[in-house]
Coordinates of C-alpha atoms in Angstrom, one line a residue:
Chain A
M1 CA 8.9 -7.1 27.8
D2 CA 11.4 -6.7 24.7
V3 CA 13.9 -4.8 24.1
L4 CA 11.6 -1.5 23.5
S5 CA 10.0 -2.0 26.3
V6 CA 13.0 -1.8 28.7
A7 CA 14.9 1.4 26.7
S8 CA 10.8 3.2 26.6
L9 CA 11.3 2.5 30.8
A10 CA 14.7 3.5 30.7
K11 CA 14.4 6.5 29.1
D12 CA 11.1 7.4 31.2
L13 CA 13.4 7.1 34.3
L14 CA 15.9 9.1 33.1
V15 CA 13.9 11.7 31.9
G16 CA 13.2 12.5 34.8
L17 CA 16.0 12.3 36.8
F18 CA 17.1 14.9 34.9
V19 CA 15.0 17.0 35.5
V20 CA 15.6 17.5 38.9
L21 CA 19.3 16.3 38.9
S22 CA 19.3 20.0 36.8
L23 CA 16.8 22.1 38.5
A24 CA 18.9 21.3 42.4
L25 CA 21.7 22.3 40.3
T26 CA 20.4 25.3 39.1
M27 CA 18.6 26.7 42.5
I28 CA 22.2 25.8 44.6
G29 CA 24.2 27.7 41.6
W30 CA 21.9 30.6 42.0
L31 CA 21.4 30.8 45.7
S32 CA 25.4 30.1 45.8
Y33 CA 25.8 32.8 43.4
R34 CA 23.2 34.9 45.3
K35 CA 25.1 34.4 48.6
T36 CA 28.3 34.9 47.5
G37 CA 27.8 37.3 44.2
I38 CA 31.3 35.8 42.7
G39 CA 31.3 35.2 39.0
R40 CA 32.1 31.4 37.9
I41 CA 28.9 30.3 40.1
F42 CA 26.9 32.9 37.5
M43 CA 28.6 31.1 35.1
V44 CA 28.5 27.4 36.3
T45 CA 24.8 28.3 37.4
V46 CA 24.4 29.7 33.5
F47 CA 25.3 25.9 32.0
F48 CA 23.5 24.2 34.7
T49 CA 19.9 26.3 34.0
M50 CA 21.2 25.3 29.6
F51 CA 20.8 21.8 30.7
L52 CA 17.2 22.4 32.7
I53 CA 16.1 23.9 29.9
E54 CA 17.4 20.5 27.7
S55 CA 15.2 18.5 30.7
L56 CA 12.3 20.7 30.2
F57 CA 12.4 20.9 26.4
L58 CA 12.5 16.3 26.3
V59 CA 9.3 16.3 28.6
V60 CA 8.1 18.5 26.3
G61 CA 8.2 17.5 23.3
L62 CA 7.7 14.0 24.6
Y63 CA 5.1 14.3 27.2
L64 CA 2.9 16.7 26.8
T65 CA 3.3 17.5 22.8
D66 CA 4.6 14.9 19.7
W67 CA 7.4 17.4 19.2
I68 CA 9.4 14.5 19.8
S69 CA 9.6 10.7 18.7
V70 CA 12.7 8.9 19.4
P71 CA 13.3 6.2 17.1
G72 CA 13.5 2.4 17.7
E73 CA 16.3 2.2 15.9
F74 CA 17.8 5.3 18.0
V75 CA 17.3 4.0 21.5
L76 CA 20.7 2.6 22.6
T77 CA 22.3 5.8 21.5
F78 CA 19.5 8.0 23.4
D79 CA 19.4 5.8 26.5
V80 CA 23.4 6.4 25.9
M81 CA 23.6 9.7 25.4
L82 CA 20.8 10.7 28.2
A83 CA 21.9 8.3 31.1
V84 CA 25.8 10.1 30.4
N85 CA 24.0 14.1 31.3
V86 CA 21.9 13.0 33.7
S87 CA 25.6 10.8 35.6
G88 CA 27.3 13.9 34.6
L89 CA 24.8 15.9 36.8
F90 CA 24.9 13.5 39.7
I91 CA 28.7 13.2 40.0
L92 CA 28.5 17.0 40.3
Y93 CA 26.3 17.1 42.7
L94 CA 27.8 14.6 45.0
A95 CA 30.8 17.6 44.3
L96 CA 29.0 19.8 46.8
F97 CA 28.8 17.2 49.4
R98 CA 32.5 15.9 48.5
K99 CA 34.2 19.8 48.7
K100 CA 31.9 20.4 51.7
R101 CA 33.3 17.8 53.8
E102 CA 36.7 19.0 52.6
R103 CA 36.3 22.4 54.0
S104 CA 34.5 21.0 56.8
G105 CA 37.7 18.6 57.4
E106 CA 40.0 21.7 57.2
Chain B
M1 CA -69.9 9.0 -38.2
N2 CA -66.4 7.4 -38.7
M3 CA -65.2 10.1 -40.1
A4 CA -66.4 11.8 -36.7
F5 CA -65.4 8.0 -34.7
R6 CA -61.9 8.4 -36.3
A7 CA -61.2 12.7 -35.4
E8 CA -62.0 11.5 -31.7
I9 CA -59.7 8.5 -31.6
I10 CA -56.9 10.9 -33.3
G11 CA -57.6 13.3 -30.7
I12 CA -57.5 11.6 -27.8
L13 CA -54.3 9.8 -29.1
R14 CA -52.9 13.3 -29.0
R15 CA -53.2 14.2 -26.0
I16 CA -52.1 10.7 -24.8
T17 CA -48.7 10.1 -26.4
P18 CA -46.6 12.9 -25.0
A19 CA -47.6 11.6 -21.4
A20 CA -47.0 8.9 -22.3
V21 CA -43.2 9.6 -24.2
L22 CA -43.1 11.3 -20.8
V23 CA -44.0 8.2 -18.5
L24 CA -41.9 5.9 -20.7
L25 CA -38.4 8.9 -20.6
L26 CA -38.8 8.5 -16.8
L27 CA -39.3 4.5 -16.2
S28 CA -36.5 4.3 -18.6
M29 CA -34.6 6.9 -16.9
T30 CA -35.3 5.5 -13.1
G31 CA -35.2 1.5 -14.3
P32 CA -32.6 -0.6 -12.8
N33 CA -29.6 0.6 -14.2
V34 CA -27.9 -3.3 -14.7
L35 CA -24.1 -4.7 -15.6
S36 CA -24.9 -7.6 -17.7
Q37 CA -25.4 -8.6 -21.6
T38 CA -27.2 -11.7 -20.6
G39 CA -29.3 -10.6 -17.2
T40 CA -28.7 -8.2 -14.0
I41 CA -25.6 -8.7 -12.6
I42 CA -25.3 -5.7 -10.6
S43 CA -26.6 -2.1 -9.9
F44 CA -26.2 1.0 -8.6
Q45 CA -29.3 1.8 -5.9
S46 CA -29.9 5.2 -4.4
E47 CA -28.1 6.3 -1.8
I48 CA -24.9 7.0 -2.2
S49 CA -23.2 10.0 0.1
E50 CA -19.7 11.4 0.4
E51 CA -17.6 12.2 3.4
L52 CA -14.5 14.2 4.1
Q53 CA -11.4 11.6 5.0
D54 CA -8.9 13.5 7.1
D55 CA -6.8 11.2 8.5
D56 CA -4.3 13.7 10.5
G57 CA -7.2 15.6 11.4
D58 CA -5.4 18.7 11.0
G59 CA -8.7 20.1 8.7
L60 CA -7.7 19.4 5.8
A61 CA -9.3 16.5 3.9
E62 CA -7.7 14.0 2.3
Y63 CA -9.7 11.7 0.5
L64 CA -13.1 12.6 -0.6
T65 CA -14.9 9.3 -0.1
I66 CA -18.0 8.2 -2.0
S67 CA -20.2 5.5 0.0
V68 CA -21.4 3.8 -3.8
P69 CA -24.2 1.4 -2.5
V70 CA -25.0 -1.8 -5.0
T71 CA -27.5 -5.1 -5.3
V72 CA -24.8 -7.9 -6.3
Y73 CA -27.1 -9.9 -8.6
Q74 CA -23.9 -12.8 -9.3
P75 CA -21.1 -12.3 -7.8
G76 CA -17.5 -11.6 -9.3
S77 CA -15.3 -8.9 -9.7
F78 CA -16.2 -5.5 -9.8
G79 CA -14.5 -1.7 -9.7
L80 CA -15.9 1.6 -9.5
Y81 CA -14.7 4.5 -11.4
G82 CA -15.1 7.8 -10.5
A83 CA -14.3 11.1 -12.7
I84 CA -15.0 15.5 -12.6
G85 CA -15.4 17.3 -14.9
D86 CA -13.4 16.1 -18.2
G87 CA -12.1 13.0 -16.7
E88 CA -9.7 15.3 -14.2
V89 CA -10.3 14.0 -11.2
N90 CA -10.5 10.0 -11.2
A91 CA -10.2 7.7 -9.1
N92 CA -11.3 3.7 -9.4
T93 CA -11.6 0.7 -6.4
G94 CA -9.9 -1.5 -8.3
L95 CA -11.3 -4.9 -9.1
V96 CA -13.0 -6.3 -5.9
S97 CA -14.8 -9.6 -5.2
L98 CA -18.4 -8.4 -4.1
S99 CA -20.8 -11.5 -3.1
A100 CA -24.6 -11.6 -3.8
G101 CA -27.0 -9.1 -1.7
E102 CA -26.2 -5.0 -0.8
N103 CA -23.1 -4.2 -1.4
V104 CA -20.9 -1.2 -0.2
M105 CA -18.1 0.2 -3.3
I106 CA -16.0 3.2 -1.7
L107 CA -14.6 5.6 -3.7
R108 CA -11.4 7.7 -2.8
I109 CA -10.6 10.6 -4.4
P110 CA -7.5 12.1 -3.3
G111 CA -7.3 15.3 -1.8
N112 CA -4.3 16.6 -4.2
Y113 CA -6.8 16.0 -6.9
L114 CA -9.1 18.1 -6.2
R115 CA -6.6 20.6 -4.4
N116 CA -5.1 21.2 -8.3
Y117 CA -9.0 20.9 -9.6
A118 CA -9.7 23.9 -8.0
F119 CA -13.9 24.3 -7.9
S120 CA -15.7 25.4 -5.6
G121 CA -19.3 24.1 -5.3
R122 CA -21.1 20.8 -5.1
Y123 CA -19.1 18.6 -7.8
V124 CA -21.0 15.9 -10.8
V125 CA -19.2 12.8 -10.3
Q126 CA -19.7 10.2 -13.3
L127 CA -19.4 6.9 -11.3
Q128 CA -19.3 3.3 -13.4
I129 CA -19.5 0.3 -12.0
F130 CA -16.8 -2.3 -14.5
S131 CA -16.0 -5.7 -13.9
D132 CA -13.2 -8.2 -15.3
D133 CA -15.3 -9.5 -17.8
R134 CA -14.5 -7.9 -20.3
N135 CA -18.0 -7.9 -22.4
D136 CA -18.7 -6.7 -20.5
T137 CA -19.2 -2.1 -21.3
G138 CA -20.0 -0.9 -17.7
I139 CA -23.0 1.0 -15.8
S140 CA -23.1 4.8 -14.6
T141 CA -24.9 7.1 -13.0
V142 CA -24.1 10.2 -12.1
Y143 CA -24.4 11.4 -7.9
Q144 CA -23.9 14.9 -7.6
T145 CA -22.6 16.1 -3.5
A146 CA -24.3 17.0 -1.1
G147 CA -21.9 19.9 0.2
S148 CA -19.9 22.5 -1.2
Y149 CA -16.3 22.2 -1.9
N150 CA -13.6 24.3 -3.0
G151 CA -9.5 22.8 -2.8
D152 CA -8.8 24.5 -0.1
M153 CA -10.3 22.5 2.1
F154 CA -8.1 19.0 0.6
E155 CA -4.7 18.5 2.0
T156 CA -1.9 15.1 -0.2
P157 CA -2.5 12.1 1.3
D158 CA 0.2 10.8 3.3
E159 CA 2.9 9.3 0.8
G160 CA 1.8 5.6 2.6
H161 CA -1.6 5.8 1.1
R162 CA -0.7 6.7 -2.2
T163 CA -0.1 4.4 -6.0
Y164 CA 3.5 5.4 -7.7
V165 CA 4.7 5.2 -11.0
D166 CA 8.1 5.1 -11.3
I167 CA 9.9 5.3 -14.6
R168 CA 13.5 4.8 -14.4
E169 CA 15.8 3.6 -17.8
S170 CA 15.3 0.2 -17.9
E171 CA 12.3 -0.4 -15.7
V172 CA 9.0 1.2 -14.4
V173 CA 8.8 0.5 -10.6
I174 CA 5.0 0.6 -9.4
R175 CA 4.5 1.8 -5.7
S176 CA 1.4 1.2 -4.4
P177 CA 0.9 1.1 0.2
S178 CA 1.4 -2.9 0.1
M179 CA 3.5 -3.6 -2.6
E180 CA 6.3 -2.5 -5.6
V181 CA 6.3 -4.7 -8.7
T182 CA 8.4 -3.6 -11.1
V183 CA 8.1 -3.8 -14.8
N184 CA 11.0 -5.0 -16.8
K185 CA 11.0 -3.0 -20.5
T186 CA 13.0 -5.0 -22.4
F187 CA 11.7 -8.2 -21.6
P188 CA 8.0 -10.1 -20.2
M189 CA 9.8 -10.7 -16.7
L190 CA 7.9 -8.3 -13.4
S191 CA 9.6 -9.2 -9.8
F192 CA 7.5 -8.2 -6.7
S193 CA 8.0 -7.3 -3.4
Y194 CA 7.2 -4.8 -0.1
P195 CA 7.4 -1.1 -0.9
V196 CA 10.2 -0.5 1.8
E197 CA 13.5 -0.7 2.5
D198 CA 14.9 -4.5 2.8
G199 CA 11.3 -5.1 0.7
D200 CA 14.3 -6.8 -2.0
S201 CA 14.6 -9.2 1.1
F202 CA 11.5 -10.9 0.3
R203 CA 11.6 -10.0 -3.7
S204 CA 9.8 -12.7 -6.1
T205 CA 10.4 -12.9 -10.4
L206 CA 8.2 -13.7 -12.8
E207 CA 9.5 -14.6 -15.8
Y208 CA 7.6 -15.8 -19.3
L209 CA 10.3 -17.6 -21.0
E210 CA 8.8 -19.7 -24.1
I211 CA 5.6 -19.6 -26.6
I212 CA 5.0 -23.1 -28.1
A213 CA 1.3 -23.7 -30.1
F214 CA 1.0 -28.1 -29.7
N215 CA -1.6 -30.9 -30.4
D216 CA -2.6 -32.3 -27.6
L217 CA -1.7 -36.1 -28.2
N218 CA -2.6 -37.6 -24.4
G219 CA -5.9 -35.4 -24.6
D220 CA -4.8 -33.7 -21.3
G221 CA -5.1 -29.9 -22.5
G222 CA -1.5 -29.8 -21.6
W223 CA 1.4 -29.6 -22.4
A224 CA 3.5 -32.8 -22.2
P225 CA 7.2 -32.5 -24.0
S226 CA 6.7 -36.7 -24.1
D227 CA 2.8 -36.7 -25.4
D228 CA 2.0 -34.2 -27.3
D229 CA 3.2 -33.2 -31.2
E230 CA 5.2 -30.0 -30.7
V231 CA 4.5 -27.4 -33.4
Y232 CA 5.8 -23.9 -33.3
R233 CA 8.1 -22.8 -30.4
A234 CA 9.0 -18.4 -29.7
S235 CA 11.6 -18.1 -27.6
L236 CA 11.0 -15.3 -25.2
D237 CA 13.9 -14.0 -24.6
G238 CA 15.2 -13.7 -28.2
D239 CA 15.7 -11.2 -30.7
I240 CA 12.1 -9.7 -29.6
D241 CA 12.3 -6.2 -29.6
W242 CA 9.8 -5.3 -27.1
T243 CA 7.8 -2.5 -27.0
I244 CA 6.7 -0.4 -23.2
D245 CA 3.5 1.6 -23.5
I246 CA 3.2 4.2 -20.4
D247 CA 0.0 5.6 -20.3
L248 CA 0.0 7.9 -17.0
S249 CA -3.7 10.3 -18.8
S250 CA -5.6 8.2 -16.0
G251 CA -4.5 6.4 -13.2
Y252 CA -1.4 3.9 -15.2
E253 CA -1.6 1.3 -17.7
I254 CA 1.7 -0.6 -18.3
S255 CA 1.3 -2.7 -21.7
L256 CA 5.0 -4.0 -22.8
R257 CA 4.0 -5.4 -26.2
G258 CA 5.9 -7.4 -28.5
I259 CA 6.1 -9.0 -32.8
V260 CA 6.6 -13.2 -31.8
Q261 CA 7.1 -15.5 -34.6
L262 CA 6.5 -18.6 -33.7
K263 CA 8.8 -21.1 -36.0
R264 CA 7.2 -24.1 -37.2
V265 CA 9.9 -27.0 -35.4
D266 CA 9.6 -29.2 -38.0
A267 CA 10.7 -27.1 -41.0
L268 CA 12.6 -24.3 -39.4
T269 CA 11.6 -21.7 -42.9
V270 CA 8.3 -21.7 -42.2
S271 CA 6.9 -19.3 -39.5
A272 CA 3.3 -18.1 -38.4
W273 CA 3.1 -14.9 -36.5
G274 CA 2.0 -13.0 -33.4
V275 CA 1.9 -10.3 -30.8
V276 CA 2.4 -11.4 -27.0
T277 CA 1.4 -8.4 -24.2
F278 CA 1.2 -8.1 -21.1
T279 CA -0.7 -5.0 -19.7
L280 CA -0.8 -3.8 -15.7
D281 CA -2.9 -0.7 -15.4
S282 CA -4.2 1.3 -12.0
E283 CA -7.8 0.0 -12.8
S284 CA -7.2 -3.7 -11.6
V285 CA -4.6 -2.9 -8.9
N286 CA -6.7 -3.1 -5.4
P287 CA -7.3 -0.8 -2.9
E288 CA -5.5 -2.5 -0.1
G289 CA -2.6 -2.1 -2.7
N290 CA -1.6 -6.0 -1.7
A291 CA -3.0 -8.3 -5.8
Q292 CA -2.2 -6.1 -9.0
K293 CA -4.2 -8.5 -11.7
F294 CA -1.4 -8.5 -15.2
D295 CA -3.1 -9.2 -18.7
I296 CA -1.4 -11.4 -20.7
R297 CA -2.5 -11.4 -24.5
V298 CA -1.7 -13.2 -27.4
D299 CA -2.6 -11.8 -30.8
L300 CA -1.9 -14.5 -33.4
Y301 CA -2.0 -12.9 -37.0
Q302 CA -2.8 -15.9 -38.8
T303 CA -4.2 -19.4 -37.3
L304 CA -2.7 -21.7 -36.1
D305 CA -2.5 -25.8 -37.4
A306 CA -2.3 -26.6 -33.5
D307 CA -5.2 -27.3 -31.5
H308 CA -3.5 -25.3 -28.1
I309 CA -0.7 -22.5 -27.2
A310 CA 0.8 -23.1 -23.8
V311 CA 3.3 -19.6 -22.2
R312 CA 5.7 -21.9 -20.4
H313 CA 7.1 -19.4 -17.4
E314 CA 9.0 -19.0 -14.5
L315 CA 8.5 -17.6 -10.4
R316 CA 11.3 -17.5 -8.3
D317 CA 12.2 -16.4 -5.1
D318 CA 15.2 -13.5 -5.6
T319 CA 16.8 -13.8 -2.2
G320 CA 17.3 -17.9 -2.1
K321 CA 16.4 -18.0 1.4
Q322 CA 12.5 -18.3 1.0
V323 CA 10.6 -21.7 -0.8
I324 CA 7.6 -21.9 -3.5
Q325 CA 4.7 -23.5 -1.9
E326 CA 1.2 -24.4 -3.3
G327 CA -1.6 -22.8 -2.2
G328 CA -1.7 -21.2 1.8
D329 CA -4.0 -19.9 3.9
L330 CA -5.5 -16.0 2.3
S331 CA -8.9 -16.1 2.8
D332 CA -8.4 -13.2 5.2
I333 CA -6.4 -11.2 3.0
E334 CA -8.7 -8.1 2.0
G335 CA -8.7 -7.6 -1.7
L336 CA -6.7 -10.5 -2.6
P337 CA -9.0 -12.3 -5.4
Q338 CA -10.5 -16.0 -4.9
D339 CA -8.2 -17.6 -7.1
P340 CA -8.6 -21.2 -7.3
Y341 CA -4.6 -22.2 -8.2
V342 CA -2.0 -20.4 -5.7
L343 CA 1.2 -20.4 -5.2
V344 CA 2.7 -18.2 -2.1
V345 CA 6.8 -17.4 -2.2
A346 CA 6.9 -18.2 2.0
G347 CA 10.0 -17.8 4.5
E348 CA 10.8 -18.4 7.8
D349 CA 7.8 -20.7 9.8
D350 CA 5.6 -20.4 6.1
E351 CA 5.1 -17.4 6.4
I352 CA 3.8 -16.5 3.1
H353 CA 4.9 -13.1 1.5
G354 CA 4.6 -13.2 -2.6
I355 CA 1.5 -14.5 -4.2
Y356 CA 1.1 -16.1 -8.2
S357 CA -2.8 -16.7 -8.4
W358 CA -4.6 -17.3 -11.5
S359 CA -7.8 -18.7 -12.8
E360 CA -8.7 -20.8 -15.8
L361 CA -11.1 -18.9 -17.6
I362 CA -10.0 -17.2 -20.3
E363 CA -11.1 -15.3 -23.5
T364 CA -10.6 -16.1 -26.5
G365 CA -12.1 -15.5 -30.5
A366 CA -11.5 -14.5 -33.6
G367 CA -12.3 -10.8 -33.3
E368 CA -13.9 -8.1 -31.4
D369 CA -16.0 -10.5 -29.9
M370 CA -14.4 -12.7 -27.4
T371 CA -15.9 -15.4 -26.0
E372 CA -15.1 -17.6 -22.4
S373 CA -13.1 -20.6 -22.4
R374 CA -10.7 -22.6 -20.1
A375 CA -7.4 -23.2 -19.8
E376 CA -5.2 -26.1 -18.5
T377 CA -3.0 -24.9 -16.1
D378 CA 0.0 -27.2 -14.6
F379 CA 3.0 -26.3 -12.7
E380 CA 6.1 -27.9 -11.2
I381 CA 8.1 -27.0 -7.9
T382 CA 11.6 -26.6 -6.5
D383 CA 12.7 -24.6 -3.9
G384 CA 12.6 -21.5 -5.2
R385 CA 11.8 -22.0 -8.2
A386 CA 8.1 -23.3 -9.5
E387 CA 7.4 -23.7 -13.7
I388 CA 4.1 -22.6 -14.5
W389 CA 2.5 -23.6 -17.7
F390 CA -0.6 -22.5 -18.9
S391 CA -2.4 -23.8 -21.5
Y392 CA -4.9 -22.0 -23.8
P393 CA -7.1 -24.5 -26.7
L394 CA -7.3 -23.2 -29.6
S395 CA -10.6 -23.5 -32.3
E396 CA -9.6 -23.8 -36.6
D397 CA -10.9 -19.7 -36.3
T398 CA -9.0 -18.5 -33.2
L399 CA -6.2 -15.5 -33.8
H400 CA -6.8 -13.7 -29.7
I401 CA -5.9 -15.4 -26.1
Y402 CA -7.1 -13.0 -23.2
H403 CA -5.7 -14.2 -19.7
D404 CA -5.5 -12.0 -16.3
P405 CA -3.6 -13.7 -13.8
T406 CA -2.5 -12.2 -10.3
V407 CA 0.6 -10.6 -8.5
G408 CA 0.4 -9.9 -4.9
M409 CA 1.8 -9.6 -1.7
D410 CA 0.8 -9.9 2.3
P411 CA 0.4 -7.3 4.1
R412 CA 0.2 -8.7 6.8
H413 CA 3.7 -9.8 6.8
I414 CA 4.7 -6.5 5.5
P415 CA 8.2 -5.7 7.6
G416 CA 8.7 -2.9 9.3
S417 CA 9.4 0.5 6.9
P418 CA 9.8 4.0 7.5
I419 CA 6.4 3.9 7.5
D420 CA 5.5 2.5 10.0
E421 CA 8.1 2.6 11.9
D422 CA 8.6 1.9 15.6
F423 CA 9.2 4.9 17.9
L424 CA 9.8 4.6 21.5
S425 CA 6.4 4.4 23.5
N426 CA 6.8 7.7 26.0
N427 CA 5.6 7.5 29.4
A428 CA 5.0 10.2 31.6
L429 CA 3.9 7.9 34.4
V430 CA 7.0 6.3 34.3
M431 CA 8.9 9.8 33.7
G432 CA 7.2 11.1 37.4
G433 CA 8.8 8.1 38.9
G434 CA 11.9 9.5 37.5
I435 CA 11.0 12.5 38.6
L436 CA 10.6 11.4 42.9
V437 CA 13.5 9.3 42.8
G438 CA 15.0 12.5 41.9
L439 CA 13.5 13.7 44.7
F440 CA 14.8 11.6 47.1
I441 CA 18.2 12.0 46.1
V442 CA 17.6 15.7 46.3
G443 CA 15.6 15.7 49.1
G444 CA 17.9 13.3 51.1
S445 CA 21.2 14.4 50.8
I446 CA 19.4 18.1 51.6
L447 CA 18.4 16.5 54.4
I448 CA 21.8 14.6 55.5
R449 CA 23.8 17.5 54.6
I450 CA 20.7 19.5 57.1
F451 CA 22.2 16.6 60.1
R452 CA 25.1 16.6 60.1
G453 CA 25.7 20.2 59.8
G454 CA 23.7 20.7 62.7
G455 CA 25.7 17.7 64.6
R456 CA 29.0 20.3 63.7
D457 CA 27.7 23.3 64.6
Q458 CA 26.4 21.3 68.0
G459 CA 30.0 19.8 68.2
R460 CA 31.7 22.9 68.0
V461 CA 30.2 25.1 70.5
K462 CA 30.8 22.1 72.9
K463 CA 34.1 22.1 72.0
G464 CA 34.0 26.3 72.1
G465 CA 32.3 25.7 75.7
A466 CA 35.0 23.7 77.0

């Protein structure tokens, strides 16, 4: 398996994770806002929604249509950017639990 | 009685003459249309057909493709030229090698030509078959398309399928899908490479250096400096005022022409004069665009007191990374003339890139009529360079010499280009796998949270109860 194939598979996996994490955070944010009515949480929810839109745009552009084609020479940049996005969302997702533990520890 | 009989004969003749003329006319129209001076070489068959070629599936055709079945009686290189209207729309196949028997020649008329032509209805196409034998005048037929078309049904073909001529300050560049040929405007030199961004990594150059008229003392037909008697010499890189003619009225025809002074070696004040012309034209580029024939023509102003005239030229690798080899496996390259003499410019692992090939068949003559003759060719190869001699025999009255070698690029080893760029493949199943992994993480964490939250609540209840 060549580098390009591995990079393609990594990209596909990361896009899947990106969709789920951005959707989960958007839903949690929306539920939190509904429950608390705090404006800051609404702003954060909008932020997560932007990521959800980006991930859906990637899914539609890459897998459902031919809107987006990633050139082979752009593979490293594309995968790194996607990995940074997914990592950021994952850290934010983990932060939800950490915050809960701290509160429960008080 | 005699008068009556004569009147009867005349009456019969009068009645049958129009019918006989009509029959002869029909026979002449339906008889075999053949290309040859001495015998049948090739003829049209009747089942010509056409279809629209829509490569990108957007409903607009990039080409009107006309399939012309032909019967070949004598194998050779043939081309098909087609014109619509007053030649306003035209296309040709270039020269292709056809074997004996039935063949189909495919003529592709670019959609942008037909779009600009803006004619609605059935096109009338003048079709002409030509050969690489300049003495053949060609055969032609007229085909009316079965379908009706209009300009709005066509679009410009993708850039990767067209041949362009780019006229620059010091050179002319011909770029076809598989090859780029650069013709120097002021010097008989042409370079050829792949038509891609890093095409210069495979660039080869053919440079014409000098012409020598000699007497072939050792009788081998070729120029041997130590054995033969040199009579005239002209350097092609000397004070020659080369002029370039570029005719783009029908495809392209690019000619580099120079008046050459052949100085007599034993009496430098005595000279003979002639014109040397190098020509590349769109009729000689093959359909795959990976080979271009070019004509070498020497026209002497007077006969020479020598029995041969030789053209010395050099094929070299411009990259310093390739070597020149004799021959190579080129049999499965479409559209490449199967010339008996082949030099290739090869890279690592003997991967062929540049191709220079020729046959020893030439044409010579004193006037308009040229006769077939045979040259003697010789070459000497060092790593990145080959010195090549084409020696043409001169008879007492020879004034004109014509030869047509071929330059080409091996399309099997064309490097990645912006046209054929590698894109990452998109695998929806793996993306679905990513979603599943994400759902597992999120779902798992929610379950853990519910489980732990439940445990804490239970603990609080227990603590409160205590």
